[in-house]
Amino acid sequence: MVRNPLTPEEHERGERLGLLLREARGSRSMAEVAAGAGISAETLRKIETGRAPTPAFFTVAALARVLGLSLDDIVGQCALIAVA
């Protein structure tokens, strides 16, 4: 299966998601948060740095649960916006 390239807007959304997750993680280690969400620390690192800008819904939901974020807040802060 060939995946369509991501748009600049999708890359920007991934960067905003990563920033939101990093801020919510605070002083907790990547390993601690990743383990709580049932993902690898490397997967969390890729999401936080924007190298995985479109993580699966259930991955985001698990991270939201561990970090005490609501999915509504994540959507509000990471909705697609036009990039000039």
Short mmCIF file of C-alpha atoms in Angstrom, two decimals:
data_model
loop_
_atom_site.label_atom_id
_atom_site.label_comp_id
_atom_site.label_asym_id
_atom_site.label_seq_id
_atom_site.Cartn_x
_atom_site.Cartn_y
_atom_site.Cartn_z
CA MET A 1 0.00 0.00 0.00
CA VAL A 2 1.39 3.36 -1.04
CA ARG A 3 0.70 6.24 1.29
CA ASN A 4 0.06 9.72 -0.05
CA PRO A 5 2.65 12.30 1.03
CA LEU A 6 1.62 14.46 3.95
CA THR A 7 0.65 18.05 3.33
CA PRO A 8 2.41 20.95 5.02
CA GLU A 9 -0.71 21.36 7.18
CA GLU A 10 -0.48 17.75 8.34
CA HIS A 11 3.19 18.18 9.23
CA GLU A 12 2.33 21.34 11.19
CA ARG A 13 -0.45 19.51 13.04
CA GLY A 14 2.01 16.74 13.95
CA GLU A 15 4.46 19.30 15.32
CA ARG A 16 1.71 20.90 17.44
CA LEU A 17 0.70 17.47 18.77
CA GLY A 18 4.31 16.72 19.67
CA LEU A 19 4.70 20.03 21.49
CA LEU A 20 1.44 19.49 23.39
CA LEU A 21 2.52 16.01 24.48
CA ARG A 22 6.01 17.18 25.53
CA GLU A 23 4.52 19.98 27.62
CA ALA A 24 1.98 17.63 29.23
CA ARG A 25 4.71 15.06 29.99
CA GLY A 26 6.59 17.67 32.02
CA SER A 27 9.33 16.12 34.15
CA ARG A 28 8.13 12.55 33.64
CA SER A 29 10.48 10.41 31.61
CA MET A 30 9.65 9.35 28.09
CA ALA A 31 9.99 5.71 29.16
CA GLU A 32 7.50 6.14 32.01
CA VAL A 33 4.85 7.80 29.84
CA ALA A 34 5.39 5.42 26.93
CA ALA A 35 5.08 2.37 29.18
CA GLY A 36 1.87 3.73 30.68
CA ALA A 37 0.44 4.18 27.18
CA GLY A 38 1.62 0.78 25.99
CA ILE A 39 3.98 2.11 23.32
CA SER A 40 7.74 2.20 22.98
CA ALA A 41 9.78 5.19 24.10
CA GLU A 42 11.04 5.45 20.51
CA THR A 43 7.46 5.78 19.22
CA LEU A 44 6.78 8.53 21.76
CA ARG A 45 10.04 10.25 20.75
CA LYS A 46 8.99 10.18 17.09
CA ILE A 47 5.56 11.62 17.91
CA GLU A 48 7.00 14.34 20.17
CA THR A 49 9.55 15.41 17.57
CA GLY A 50 7.09 15.40 14.67
CA ARG A 51 8.79 12.51 12.85
CA ALA A 52 5.54 10.56 13.23
CA PRO A 53 3.03 13.35 12.55
CA THR A 54 0.00 11.07 12.10
CA PRO A 55 -0.03 8.56 14.97
CA ALA A 56 -2.91 6.10 15.25
CA PHE A 57 -6.01 7.28 17.10
CA PHE A 58 -5.64 4.67 19.84
CA THR A 59 -2.02 5.72 20.41
CA VAL A 60 -3.10 9.33 20.89
CA ALA A 61 -5.97 8.22 23.14
CA ALA A 62 -3.62 6.14 25.30
CA LEU A 63 -1.17 9.04 25.61
CA ALA A 64 -4.02 11.41 26.46
CA ARG A 65 -5.15 9.08 29.26
CA VAL A 66 -1.65 8.79 30.74
CA LEU A 67 -1.01 12.54 30.48
CA GLY A 68 -4.43 13.62 31.76
CA LEU A 69 -5.40 15.34 28.51
CA SER A 70 -8.86 15.30 27.00
CA LEU A 71 -9.21 14.29 23.37
CA ASP A 72 -11.32 17.41 22.83
CA ASP A 73 -8.41 19.58 23.96
CA ILE A 74 -6.01 17.71 21.68
CA VAL A 75 -8.32 18.15 18.70
CA GLY A 76 -8.80 21.84 19.51
CA GLN A 77 -5.07 22.49 19.67
CA CYS A 78 -4.08 20.26 16.77
CA ALA A 79 -6.82 20.87 14.19
CA LEU A 80 -5.67 21.42 10.64
CA ILE A 81 -4.94 25.03 9.78
CA ALA A 82 -3.79 26.41 6.46
CA VAL A 83 -0.02 26.83 6.17
CA ALA A 84 1.08 29.61 3.83
#
